[in-house]
XYZ file of C-alpha atoms in Angstrom:
267
model
C -0.136 -0.168 -0.024
C 2.818 2.415 0.795
C 5.381 3.780 -1.363
C 8.457 1.335 -1.625
C 10.845 3.683 0.007
C 8.653 3.537 3.230
C 9.951 0.059 3.774
C 13.677 1.005 3.334
C 15.889 0.855 6.665
C 18.177 3.611 6.620
C 20.721 2.713 9.188
C 24.063 1.325 9.125
C 23.647 -2.226 9.868
C 21.045 -2.408 6.533
C 22.820 -0.039 3.935
C 25.687 -0.405 1.910
C 29.134 0.352 3.742
C 29.605 3.697 2.536
C 25.951 4.978 3.074
C 26.311 5.681 6.901
C 29.978 5.337 7.270
C 31.730 6.331 10.492
C 33.347 9.446 10.277
C 37.196 9.479 10.456
C 38.858 10.956 13.662
C 40.568 13.864 13.900
C 43.855 14.564 15.764
C 43.659 18.369 17.175
C 45.244 19.661 14.205
C 44.133 21.450 11.212
C 45.734 20.223 7.959
C 47.392 22.977 6.028
C 48.435 20.964 3.046
C 46.487 21.540 -0.060
C 46.102 18.054 -1.633
C 43.620 16.143 -3.919
C 43.714 12.103 -3.603
C 42.291 9.089 -5.007
C 41.755 5.692 -3.389
C 40.128 2.363 -4.114
C 38.005 0.423 -1.350
C 37.120 -2.984 -0.734
C 34.289 -4.155 1.037
C 33.545 -7.561 2.240
C 30.923 -9.165 4.025
C 28.340 -12.518 4.249
C 26.131 -11.464 1.109
C 27.650 -8.166 0.114
C 31.175 -7.427 -1.579
C 31.671 -4.006 -2.631
C 34.438 -1.772 -4.539
C 34.394 1.829 -4.982
C 36.526 4.721 -6.146
C 37.194 7.908 -3.616
C 37.917 11.456 -3.914
C 39.525 13.498 -1.257
C 40.520 17.253 -1.155
C 41.844 19.625 1.151
C 42.197 23.361 0.862
C 43.312 25.394 4.064
C 41.806 29.032 4.304
C 43.757 30.082 7.460
C 46.960 28.239 8.221
C 46.902 26.124 11.558
C 43.338 27.723 11.909
C 40.481 26.974 9.397
C 40.662 24.375 6.433
C 37.724 22.874 4.335
C 37.975 19.298 3.081
C 35.886 17.053 0.791
C 35.128 13.512 -0.023
C 33.161 11.809 -3.155
C 32.396 8.307 -4.081
C 31.804 8.969 -7.794
C 30.970 5.018 -8.494
C 30.512 1.681 -6.660
C 30.294 -1.718 -7.740
C 28.395 -4.124 -5.434
C 27.165 -7.843 -5.614
C 24.479 -8.926 -3.003
C 23.238 -12.066 -2.572
C 19.262 -12.638 -2.629
C 19.233 -13.138 1.395
C 20.680 -9.553 1.693
C 18.601 -8.252 -0.607
C 15.672 -9.572 0.693
C 16.667 -8.632 4.588
C 17.233 -4.876 3.524
C 14.026 -4.975 1.276
C 15.310 -4.045 -2.107
C 12.788 -2.780 -4.543
C 11.992 -5.594 -7.149
C 12.198 -2.841 -10.044
C 15.972 -2.485 -8.926
C 16.754 -6.294 -7.818
C 19.459 -6.848 -10.111
C 21.128 -3.379 -10.103
C 24.801 -3.459 -9.236
C 26.290 -0.083 -9.613
C 25.587 3.287 -7.657
C 27.064 6.910 -7.041
C 27.865 8.014 -3.751
C 27.469 11.227 -1.339
C 29.680 14.233 -1.460
C 30.766 15.377 2.252
C 32.004 18.728 3.377
C 33.995 19.311 6.380
C 34.608 22.836 7.866
C 37.748 22.371 10.699
C 38.338 25.037 12.884
C 41.194 24.767 15.545
C 40.137 25.832 19.191
C 41.731 27.663 21.946
C 45.498 27.696 20.545
C 46.664 28.788 23.884
C 46.059 25.218 25.106
C 48.251 23.768 22.642
C 51.127 22.957 25.172
C 48.451 20.473 27.277
C 46.149 19.724 24.226
C 45.235 20.330 20.956
C 41.501 20.738 20.487
C 39.580 21.116 16.673
C 36.198 21.966 16.039
C 34.716 19.986 12.700
C 31.374 20.810 11.343
C 30.319 18.192 8.588
C 27.561 18.172 6.146
C 26.473 15.140 3.796
C 24.818 16.682 0.467
C 22.332 14.084 -0.984
C 23.765 13.604 -4.277
C 23.767 9.641 -4.220
C 21.778 7.198 -5.926
C 20.445 3.632 -5.500
C 18.206 4.056 -2.156
C 16.066 1.614 -3.961
C 18.687 -1.017 -3.535
C 19.847 -0.058 -0.086
C 23.127 1.473 -0.919
C 22.712 4.931 -0.067
C 19.942 6.960 1.891
C 19.243 9.653 -0.834
C 18.924 12.186 2.651
C 20.828 14.836 4.201
C 23.245 14.514 7.241
C 25.391 16.560 9.365
C 27.640 16.236 12.311
C 29.313 18.314 14.625
C 32.309 16.996 16.986
C 35.747 18.206 18.726
C 38.716 16.321 18.149
C 41.931 16.160 20.495
C 45.016 15.138 20.507
C 47.757 15.297 23.677
C 51.174 14.438 23.296
C 52.513 11.248 25.101
C 55.927 11.211 23.668
C 57.966 13.294 20.701
C 56.453 10.842 18.067
C 53.132 9.417 20.067
C 49.860 11.300 21.085
C 46.710 10.122 22.282
C 43.601 11.393 19.792
C 40.082 11.153 20.069
C 36.638 12.955 19.486
C 33.120 13.374 20.736
C 30.229 14.837 18.802
C 26.802 14.572 17.648
C 25.444 12.720 14.017
C 22.314 13.327 12.842
C 20.688 12.175 9.640
C 17.311 12.361 7.608
C 14.992 9.236 7.815
C 11.689 8.287 6.052
C 8.883 6.567 8.635
C 6.038 6.778 9.916
C 7.489 7.397 13.706
C 10.684 9.312 12.950
C 11.960 11.719 10.623
C 15.634 11.934 11.522
C 18.127 9.796 13.743
C 20.145 11.566 16.440
C 23.587 9.782 17.429
C 26.483 10.331 20.006
C 29.472 10.258 17.800
C 32.640 8.738 19.730
C 36.333 7.874 19.012
C 39.777 7.250 20.556
C 42.982 5.967 19.882
C 46.633 6.696 19.197
C 48.552 8.618 16.463
C 52.542 7.856 15.777
C 54.489 10.449 13.281
C 57.841 9.959 12.900
C 60.408 10.289 9.446
C 57.310 10.864 7.124
C 55.008 8.383 8.652
C 51.691 8.690 9.830
C 50.132 5.820 11.777
C 47.081 5.454 13.464
C 45.145 2.849 15.351
C 41.725 3.918 16.887
C 37.951 2.552 17.574
C 35.297 4.843 16.339
C 31.279 4.707 16.071
C 28.024 6.835 16.752
C 25.035 5.357 19.050
C 21.360 6.112 17.588
C 18.488 6.228 19.820
C 16.346 4.027 17.422
C 16.275 0.749 19.267
C 16.923 -2.345 16.853
C 17.232 -0.262 14.041
C 21.026 -1.378 13.217
C 22.261 2.245 13.906
C 24.991 1.671 16.645
C 27.916 1.036 14.216
C 31.467 0.955 15.719
C 34.552 0.074 13.928
C 37.966 -0.500 14.864
C 40.714 1.191 11.922
C 44.646 1.047 11.316
C 45.887 3.802 8.915
C 49.269 4.312 7.525
C 50.393 7.037 5.214
C 54.153 7.855 3.954
C 54.506 11.451 3.054
C 57.097 12.335 0.182
C 57.902 15.773 -1.055
C 55.015 15.980 -3.635
C 52.798 12.690 -2.872
C 51.870 10.450 -0.241
C 50.864 6.756 -0.105
C 48.353 5.407 2.234
C 46.922 2.488 3.388
C 43.694 2.028 5.800
C 41.860 -1.028 7.231
C 38.696 -1.452 8.901
C 36.798 -4.061 10.881
C 33.262 -3.657 11.952
C 32.376 -4.512 15.461
C 28.642 -3.768 15.797
C 25.931 -2.635 13.116
C 28.583 -2.379 10.652
C 28.925 -6.240 8.907
C 31.970 -5.433 6.654
C 35.878 -5.853 6.467
C 37.457 -3.149 4.573
C 40.605 -2.030 2.933
C 41.505 0.948 1.234
C 44.379 2.131 -0.844
C 45.603 5.187 -2.794
C 47.602 8.253 -3.210
C 47.494 12.051 -2.239
C 49.027 15.039 -4.679
C 50.182 17.890 -2.728
C 50.007 21.331 -4.205
C 52.252 24.109 -2.773
C 49.617 26.888 -2.245
C 49.654 29.594 0.298
C 46.419 29.792 2.282
C 43.997 32.783 1.489
C 44.561 34.323 5.086
C 47.966 34.053 6.924
C 47.521 33.000 10.761
C 48.489 35.914 13.021
């Protein structure tokens, strides 16, 4: 009787791996480098294997104070089993579809309370997900807006090692008879190591929605490694879902740096 979209469950537990993924953790610093990046993602789970390309960009407006970064998934290929399609209520007219495009994520990053840098570094992030994706009917993306606001921190433990973390709020639009949006507490914590051009992170992160039993509480553990050169860097990221996220993932690719001055110099 109702439109097919009313049967979709727009939560991380019942959609593709990139629909409502956990945001990356910050380290309390502003990335003052201007770069473009491209990576390949491989996601594996029982009944759903996914491959996609991701494009990244970063532009610093005020050195060490304000920066913008953007992420876009232009193409996603996937193969879902009949059991997964039925569990996710895939619309019959799109039952055999296997290609999608993702959302655009735009983050504004602002450094806070620089006078506290000797003790702890703090950065505010305001992120917005533009509903530019396709394939809500195949449970790949939500086709709805979302935003998150969080504060990341970094505390030095040794010259090369620091404790990093984030805490904030995550909200996304849903379409149901009872709820119009889902709100969640966003969190994460771990360690970061920097030396000789290497940046290595290991941490857990997730968010906790308030709709019981809906699959809206994804928690993941991640390990990232990036090696920087003069104009490029190579990166590898591994991710394992622990709760309400059923995928084991790998990401690898490159960043290309451009030596451009910020629009405004920090005083």
